[in-house]
Amino acid sequence: MLRTQEYILNFGPQHPATHGVFQVILTLDGERIVKAEPVCGYLHRGIEKLAEARTYTQVIPYTDRMDYLAAMLQNWGYVQAVEKLMGIEVPERAEYLRIISGELSRLTSHVLATGVYALDVGGFTGFLLCFREREKMMDLLEELTGSRMTTSYARIGGVADDVTEGWLDKLDKLMDEMPGYIEEYNGLITGNEIFQARTKFIGKLTPETSINYSLSGPVLRASGVNYDLRKAKPYGIYDRFDFEVPLGTNGDCFDRFYCRVLEMEQSVRIIKQAIEQIKEVDGPIIAKVPKVLKPPKGEVYQEIESSKGIIGYYIVSDGTNKPYRMHVRRPSFINLGYLDEMLRGYLVADVVAILGSIDIVLGEVDC
Amino acid sequence: MFGKGLVKGLQITWKEFWAPKLTVEYPDKQHPMPERFHGKFVLDVDKCIACGLCVNACPNRVISLNKQKVGKKQYLTDYKMDIQYCLFCGLCVESCNKGAIHFTQDFNMNQYFYKNIPLVLVRREAPAEPLEEPATGGEEKPKPKPKPKPQAPKEEKVAEPAPPAAESEAAAGKEGQ
């Protein structure tokens, strides 16, 4: 039988749709993908190794640099791990501030993922529309923490600063407007027939494979697996809030995208409740912690639900003021592991759609 | 019906087309920066006791300082930040017990030449010992005296970097010609 010769196409590392520096070596048969080999590591900075030469507090700014789109969630996971190791009780107000800033971080990340996905499949207006709201949220984060993206807001035992005057009202106002904006995204992006044609039934994932590959976050939930750490193993004070876990049915690109849109609505709900509740909570924002942190000998693993999936911190302490070893379970990296099989059999035009739907951040993939 | 979503999307775009502009023309206009913004650092020289807590707090070893013992007190002679390595995390500001170092709202730290990047916050000579000792060791009255002293070198310092920059720019202009 007559066949065309297979050939190799380098997708990246300098390609705007890879969301950073990331290479996929595609083996193509005509326009069909036979094999895809992801090559990561272009952004490797050795954060895990750097942490070994820093004190426990000094590691916090480095965790920002992993998933810089939802930096507060990265901070939060790390400080929770150290608190678990040392047995520190976090004040209630600090927990609320962590929830508010963490969910705001998740919103910025999801808004960006929504907008960039529209850009990936060719809709530029949706991208700019999402950036508009992201800017408003980042202004709020800037007012609270001092930085737009790399917040470094969490501290071991609490948070760095209390809210400024009027900040909660501003946030409340934005959260009131947010459902209207999400409606706009749905009208412009989700309802668009061309967008649906590009994403529906593309890059399908069955629940079994997603569990077997230990995928997490919206990628897992789009396949219909109901596993959200905020519900499954409530950490912090998540058990006090009323929210749902949106699920997909097909596990295709569209579901993964739409899961994030629905999750934004839930984040807005959590923030609204937290704003109501924090007004009645007064007290310190940081627990009494010694200036030099020396956790007892031992090891700890703590995981939280980040915007991309489950982020887990494994810390080994040898009793000194620096971690002996730190390892991070980065959701982007693990979600990327299934890329090869997800791409096989699809057309070359679908590569960007599938890669974009996993919502990776290369800072986190390469760490 | 096919095309319904497209029409709805166009309606939204059309609505946005008439909405007021959210961006500003940057170099001419600027959004105000929030109070806590992590911008350029300033050091309140009078408050600084050269203890070195900020040096130890920094995760990236950005800060370096030199001090000399004048009488009984430590006198800060050099305070330099290699700002190109700074993470702007704010741990140094947090560590300072005296509230000497803090952020400003100034975000523009661009430089034309690499040698101008390090942020020199203090560079001064330690005063001669006999002059300083009675001033610091005395009662409350002479206390304001040392204040003008650091200020004077500070002004000098501010004026100092300007000429080299101008020179170097002029030199660059010459090279360009």
XYZ file of C-alpha atoms in Angstrom:
544
model
C 0.000 0.000 0.000
C 1.187 3.476 -0.791
C 1.970 5.638 2.214
C 3.449 9.071 2.686
C 6.720 9.215 4.500
C 6.606 10.194 8.168
C 8.396 13.388 9.056
C 9.399 15.275 12.165
C 8.163 18.730 13.051
C 9.537 20.758 15.935
C 6.755 22.563 17.740
C 8.559 25.109 19.876
C 10.569 25.869 21.983
C 10.036 29.361 20.592
C 6.356 29.098 19.793
C 3.816 31.508 21.261
C 1.167 28.826 21.753
C 3.340 26.737 24.072
C 2.807 29.364 26.798
C 6.509 29.627 27.459
C 9.577 27.733 26.373
C 8.478 24.206 25.693
C 9.139 21.903 22.800
C 7.060 19.091 21.357
C 8.765 16.959 18.730
C 5.917 15.792 16.533
C 6.163 12.826 14.216
C 3.620 13.399 11.482
C 2.020 11.207 8.891
C 0.603 13.813 6.571
C -1.357 15.946 8.987
C -1.990 13.186 11.519
C 0.130 12.956 14.628
C 1.825 9.602 15.055
C 3.955 10.430 18.042
C 4.597 13.464 20.184
C 7.619 13.832 22.385
C 7.435 16.644 24.934
C 10.777 18.207 25.822
C 10.715 20.363 28.899
C 13.421 21.879 31.042
C 14.145 25.094 29.192
C 12.988 27.117 32.183
C 14.578 24.963 34.848
C 15.986 27.073 37.673
C 16.508 24.392 40.267
C 14.094 25.809 42.807
C 14.120 22.579 44.812
C 17.895 22.754 45.095
C 17.880 26.482 45.818
C 15.525 25.840 48.721
C 18.162 23.729 50.427
C 20.385 26.781 50.801
C 17.642 29.075 52.112
C 15.982 29.353 55.481
C 12.359 28.250 55.737
C 11.046 31.803 55.393
C 13.325 32.619 52.511
C 11.876 29.810 50.380
C 8.494 31.582 50.161
C 9.462 34.010 47.353
C 10.812 31.089 45.314
C 7.514 29.227 45.437
C 5.963 32.256 43.725
C 8.147 31.672 40.733
C 6.727 28.245 40.001
C 3.137 28.932 39.062
C 3.415 32.661 38.792
C -0.179 32.980 37.581
C -1.579 31.826 40.930
C 1.317 32.616 43.213
C -0.679 32.830 46.409
C -1.750 29.205 46.097
C 1.864 28.125 45.783
C 2.831 30.126 48.880
C -0.078 28.668 50.730
C 0.845 25.063 50.009
C 4.401 25.613 51.139
C 3.595 27.393 54.388
C 0.975 24.778 55.208
C 3.580 22.063 54.869
C 5.977 23.850 57.233
C 3.154 24.587 59.667
C 2.196 20.924 59.666
C 5.809 19.995 60.353
C 6.101 22.418 63.249
C 2.553 22.074 64.538
C 1.712 25.761 64.262
C -1.880 26.865 64.741
C -2.894 29.565 62.254
C -5.123 32.406 63.524
C -8.631 32.462 62.134
C -8.341 35.835 60.446
C -5.197 34.707 58.656
C -7.085 31.663 57.356
C -9.782 33.921 55.937
C -7.209 36.198 54.336
C -5.544 33.162 52.803
C -8.859 31.953 51.426
C -9.684 35.355 49.946
C -6.296 35.966 48.375
C -5.978 32.323 47.305
C -9.342 32.247 45.576
C -8.579 35.602 43.982
C -5.365 34.064 42.678
C -7.327 31.113 41.341
C -9.689 33.514 39.601
C -6.830 35.418 37.941
C -5.351 32.129 36.797
C -8.629 30.807 35.410
C -9.514 34.102 33.725
C -6.127 34.030 32.040
C -6.555 30.375 31.050
C -9.943 31.183 29.517
C -8.652 34.164 27.598
C -5.479 32.526 26.403
C -7.399 29.483 25.270
C -9.563 31.748 23.137
C -6.360 33.171 21.682
C -4.946 29.694 21.107
C -7.859 28.723 18.904
C -7.837 32.053 17.128
C -10.117 34.485 18.967
C -8.267 37.630 19.913
C -11.209 39.600 21.312
C -11.920 37.018 23.994
C -8.314 37.219 25.091
C -8.448 40.982 25.603
C -11.832 40.808 27.284
C -10.482 38.386 29.873
C -7.395 40.494 30.439
C -9.613 43.403 31.390
C -10.979 41.617 34.461
C -7.639 40.066 35.254
C -6.175 43.539 35.464
C -8.820 44.573 37.987
C -8.104 41.533 40.134
C -4.366 42.059 39.936
C -4.812 45.675 40.998
C -6.585 44.365 44.073
C -3.834 41.835 44.732
C -1.281 44.605 44.296
C -3.046 46.746 46.839
C -3.117 43.877 49.309
C 0.309 42.339 48.829
C 2.378 44.927 46.978
C 2.966 42.783 43.906
C 0.784 41.888 40.995
C 1.908 38.348 40.344
C 4.693 37.185 42.635
C 2.802 38.003 45.774
C 4.895 36.328 48.549
C 1.908 37.014 50.755
C 1.724 33.935 52.970
C 4.035 33.651 55.955
C 4.719 30.654 58.139
C 1.999 30.989 60.759
C -0.201 33.494 58.947
C -0.037 36.166 56.279
C 2.201 39.174 55.742
C -0.259 42.037 56.077
C -3.825 42.764 57.017
C -6.222 44.214 54.455
C -6.107 47.942 53.815
C -9.106 50.097 54.536
C -11.858 49.707 51.990
C -10.155 46.812 50.231
C -12.855 44.312 51.120
C -15.555 46.632 49.766
C -13.685 47.009 46.489
C -13.346 43.239 46.239
C -17.006 42.775 47.091
C -17.978 45.181 44.318
C -15.833 43.346 41.770
C -17.266 40.000 42.861
C -20.771 41.414 42.330
C -19.815 42.362 38.788
C -18.000 39.113 38.072
C -21.028 36.948 37.106
C -21.844 39.535 34.423
C -18.324 39.272 33.040
C -18.460 35.483 33.075
C -21.707 35.783 31.122
C -19.795 37.830 28.564
C -17.111 35.158 28.249
C -19.794 32.571 27.715
C -21.446 34.703 25.054
C -18.239 35.512 23.262
C -16.180 32.343 23.623
C -18.148 29.371 24.932
C -21.197 29.895 22.723
C -19.177 30.506 19.591
C -19.797 27.741 17.033
C -16.322 27.930 15.542
C -14.807 27.589 19.001
C -17.006 24.586 19.727
C -16.088 22.949 16.452
C -12.412 23.346 17.280
C -12.685 21.931 20.796
C -15.554 19.458 21.138
C -14.575 15.755 20.997
C -10.912 16.709 20.652
C -8.276 15.295 22.986
C -10.630 13.015 24.838
C -9.683 11.602 28.227
C -11.538 8.777 29.925
C -11.942 8.847 33.720
C -9.857 5.660 34.033
C -6.837 7.026 32.194
C -6.964 10.332 34.026
C -6.889 8.513 37.347
C -4.166 6.151 36.157
C -1.965 9.030 35.060
C -2.707 10.799 38.374
C -3.975 13.896 36.615
C -5.601 16.506 38.796
C -7.423 19.783 38.730
C -9.839 20.819 35.992
C -8.213 18.295 33.632
C -9.325 15.443 35.890
C -12.717 16.878 36.736
C -13.568 17.481 33.085
C -13.520 13.693 32.675
C -16.231 13.432 35.305
C -14.104 12.403 38.296
C -15.303 14.265 41.330
C -12.064 14.916 43.172
C -11.385 18.358 44.532
C -9.181 18.569 47.607
C -11.211 21.486 48.900
C -14.136 19.066 49.212
C -12.405 15.708 49.539
C -9.890 16.687 52.235
C -10.855 20.181 53.355
C -7.748 22.045 54.448
C -7.740 25.420 56.165
C -11.334 26.452 56.728
C -12.824 25.313 53.429
C -15.443 23.236 55.258
C -17.167 26.474 56.263
C -18.070 27.466 52.720
C -20.875 26.384 50.515
C -19.728 25.653 46.961
C -19.961 22.998 44.290
C -17.402 21.126 42.255
C -18.181 21.519 38.553
C -17.694 18.375 36.492
C -17.478 17.627 32.796
C -18.896 14.646 30.951
C -16.853 13.997 27.809
C -13.370 14.847 29.008
C -12.605 16.731 25.811
C -10.968 20.129 25.326
C -14.284 21.934 25.565
C -15.112 20.351 28.922
C -11.733 21.228 30.333
C -12.220 24.815 29.223
C -15.795 25.015 30.479
C -14.874 23.443 33.825
C -12.639 26.426 34.481
C -15.384 28.871 33.578
C -17.731 27.130 36.006
C -15.016 27.037 38.663
C -14.691 30.786 38.405
C -18.328 31.114 39.433
C -17.665 28.904 42.455
C -14.588 30.935 43.414
C -16.716 34.074 43.303
C -19.195 32.358 45.615
C -16.455 31.404 48.090
C -14.996 34.915 48.117
C -18.433 36.445 48.683
C -19.013 34.185 51.685
C -15.511 34.806 53.029
C -15.999 38.592 52.846
C -19.219 38.221 54.834
C -17.584 36.043 57.460
C -14.260 37.856 57.873
C -16.006 41.026 59.028
C -16.932 39.258 62.255
C -13.464 37.818 62.808
C -10.877 39.937 64.520
C -7.521 39.088 65.915
C -3.940 38.583 64.906
C -2.979 37.775 61.321
C 0.102 35.787 62.234
C 0.696 33.233 64.963
C 3.500 33.613 67.442
C 6.422 32.004 65.677
C 10.064 32.136 66.675
C 12.260 34.373 64.534
C 14.578 31.506 63.652
C 12.496 28.586 62.493
C 13.937 25.216 63.355
C 11.376 22.488 62.709
C 11.926 19.162 64.428
C 13.595 16.337 62.535
C 11.212 14.561 60.249
C 9.388 14.801 56.968
C 6.038 16.093 55.867
C 3.835 16.052 52.786
C 1.036 18.541 52.393
C -1.070 19.102 49.328
C -3.609 21.716 48.379
C -5.801 22.324 45.369
C -4.042 24.832 43.146
C -5.580 26.335 40.039
C -3.886 23.740 37.826
C -4.400 20.751 40.087
C -2.992 19.295 43.251
C 0.215 20.937 44.374
C 2.045 19.012 47.048
C 5.109 19.950 49.051
C 7.349 17.297 50.506
C 9.807 18.700 53.003
C 12.490 16.850 54.916
C 13.895 18.561 57.953
C 17.147 17.680 59.690
C 16.523 19.995 62.610
C 18.460 22.983 61.242
C 17.022 26.252 60.013
C 17.186 25.157 56.359
C 15.201 22.391 54.683
C 17.285 19.289 54.042
C 15.269 18.495 50.942
C 12.214 19.941 49.304
C 10.256 18.291 46.548
C 7.228 19.754 44.860
C 4.493 17.782 43.159
C 3.723 20.212 40.374
C 0.341 19.667 38.758
C 1.285 21.177 35.390
C 4.180 18.765 35.013
C 2.127 15.707 35.860
C -0.824 16.778 33.721
C 1.587 17.183 30.842
C 2.693 13.569 31.126
C -0.278 12.323 29.174
C 0.259 14.743 26.287
C 1.760 12.163 23.943
C -1.193 9.808 24.024
C -3.640 12.678 24.067
C -2.251 14.027 20.813
C -1.957 10.758 18.886
C -4.313 10.479 15.969
C -5.370 14.095 15.919
C -4.536 16.694 13.310
C -1.654 19.103 13.596
C -4.117 21.988 14.025
C -5.433 20.349 17.195
C -2.048 20.368 18.934
C -2.453 23.929 20.122
C -6.052 23.315 21.164
C -5.126 20.242 23.232
C -2.002 21.747 24.777
C -3.870 24.930 25.649
C -6.693 23.026 27.291
C -4.329 21.422 29.839
C -3.426 24.947 30.970
C 0.238 24.501 31.763
C 2.595 27.074 33.196
C 6.153 26.413 32.189
C 7.538 27.908 35.364
C 5.825 25.100 37.194
C 6.586 22.355 34.679
C 10.311 22.988 34.804
C 10.386 24.265 38.379
C -29.526 27.267 14.961
C -26.017 27.556 13.584
C -24.640 31.057 13.803
C -26.654 32.081 16.816
C -23.581 32.025 19.055
C -21.593 34.006 16.509
C -24.239 36.723 16.404
C -24.312 36.908 20.188
C -20.536 37.202 20.270
C -20.670 40.017 17.735
C -23.242 41.818 19.843
C -20.924 41.677 22.850
C -18.003 42.926 20.781
C -20.142 45.739 19.395
C -21.186 46.733 22.905
C -17.562 46.777 24.051
C -16.656 48.922 21.071
C -18.624 51.820 22.530
C -17.578 51.242 26.139
C -15.239 53.815 27.735
C -11.532 53.176 27.364
C -9.800 51.458 30.275
C -6.204 52.039 29.258
C -4.197 55.230 29.687
C -1.482 56.620 27.433
C 1.317 55.501 29.673
C 4.290 57.849 29.607
C 2.026 60.906 29.748
C -0.531 59.552 32.178
C -0.075 57.016 34.941
C -2.323 55.069 37.215
C -1.537 55.837 40.857
C 0.437 53.070 42.512
C -0.955 51.534 45.695
C 0.627 52.261 49.044
C 2.184 48.839 49.518
C 3.664 48.660 46.049
C 7.035 46.959 45.925
C 9.030 49.580 44.075
C 12.405 51.216 44.467
C 13.937 51.078 47.946
C 14.831 54.025 50.124
C 16.874 53.899 53.289
C 16.278 56.258 56.153
C 19.920 56.705 57.120
C 19.153 58.276 60.482
C 17.154 55.271 61.613
C 19.564 52.625 60.369
C 21.807 51.149 63.024
C 23.740 48.927 60.584
C 22.655 45.738 62.359
C 22.612 43.652 59.195
C 19.247 41.959 59.744
C 18.128 42.858 56.230
C 21.318 41.351 54.820
C 20.503 38.052 56.509
C 16.808 38.171 55.632
C 17.398 38.483 51.897
C 16.954 35.167 50.076
C 19.175 36.211 47.192
C 22.007 38.034 48.985
C 21.162 41.275 47.255
C 22.118 43.615 50.072
C 25.671 44.377 51.124
C 26.660 46.895 53.748
C 29.828 48.181 55.312
C 30.136 49.793 58.674
C 32.814 51.363 60.834
C 32.961 51.746 64.525
C 32.899 55.417 65.451
C 33.102 55.856 69.173
C 30.638 53.413 70.671
C 28.251 53.231 67.754
C 28.347 51.525 64.409
C 28.434 53.972 61.550
C 27.004 52.878 58.208
C 29.367 53.753 55.420
C 28.086 51.732 52.469
C 24.696 50.269 51.647
C 24.385 48.723 48.236
C 21.628 46.583 46.683
C 22.330 44.532 43.585
C 18.865 45.314 42.396
C 19.145 43.117 39.299
C 18.952 40.067 41.575
C 16.190 41.408 43.797
C 12.973 39.387 44.023
C 11.022 42.298 45.559
C 9.609 39.950 48.149
C 9.761 42.487 50.974
C 11.479 40.231 53.512
C 14.173 42.868 54.167
C 11.560 45.528 54.832
C 9.782 43.157 57.182
C 12.959 42.222 59.030
C 13.967 45.803 59.832
C 13.228 46.564 63.459
C 13.839 50.285 63.089
C 11.721 50.810 59.995
C 14.716 52.221 58.178
C 14.333 50.531 54.803
C 11.088 50.739 52.897
C 9.563 50.587 49.463
C 8.490 53.559 47.381
C 5.951 53.749 44.583
C 8.682 54.369 42.029
C 8.812 51.412 39.634
C 11.072 52.908 37.023
C 14.558 51.600 37.676
C 15.764 51.419 34.093
C 19.380 52.130 33.392
C 21.286 52.503 30.169
C 24.472 50.960 31.506
C 25.028 47.855 33.544
C 27.328 49.564 36.038
C 24.526 51.943 37.047
C 22.108 49.153 37.968
C 23.177 48.504 41.580
C 21.188 50.711 43.879
C 23.637 52.617 46.089
C 21.584 53.884 48.983
C 24.459 55.094 51.155
C 28.068 55.831 50.334
C 29.875 58.090 52.724
C 32.992 58.432 54.779
C 32.948 57.735 58.471
C 33.447 60.962 60.409
C 36.565 61.526 62.427
C 36.196 60.083 65.885
C 36.638 63.153 68.085
C 33.934 65.065 66.226
C 31.321 62.316 66.477
C 31.867 61.178 70.040
C 30.772 64.255 71.955
C 27.803 64.667 69.640
C 26.438 61.180 70.218
C 27.643 60.789 73.756
C 26.219 64.094 75.009
C 22.738 64.949 76.330
C 19.624 65.283 74.271
C 20.414 68.663 72.826
C 23.275 67.720 70.556
C 21.293 64.822 69.154
C 19.885 66.732 66.183
C 23.447 67.604 65.306
C 24.386 64.338 63.605
C 21.239 64.533 61.538
C 22.416 67.207 59.141
C 25.696 65.376 58.838
C 24.356 62.320 57.062
C 22.024 64.482 55.063
C 24.804 66.521 53.634
C 26.678 63.547 52.195
C 23.342 62.156 51.059
C 22.738 65.208 48.913
C 26.202 64.882 47.557
C 25.511 61.265 46.797
C 22.314 62.111 44.960
C 24.109 64.647 42.893
C 27.000 62.293 42.339
C 25.532 59.648 40.065
C 24.004 62.232 37.770
C 27.221 63.526 36.168
C 28.585 60.079 35.279
C 25.249 59.151 33.758
C 25.214 62.348 31.755
C 28.791 61.767 30.736
C 28.177 58.222 29.751
C 25.079 59.180 27.833
C 27.039 61.867 26.082
C 29.736 59.319 25.395
C 27.141 56.942 24.047
C 25.830 59.734 21.868
C 29.308 60.315 20.527
C 29.715 56.655 19.832
C 26.414 56.724 18.036
C 27.570 59.611 15.905
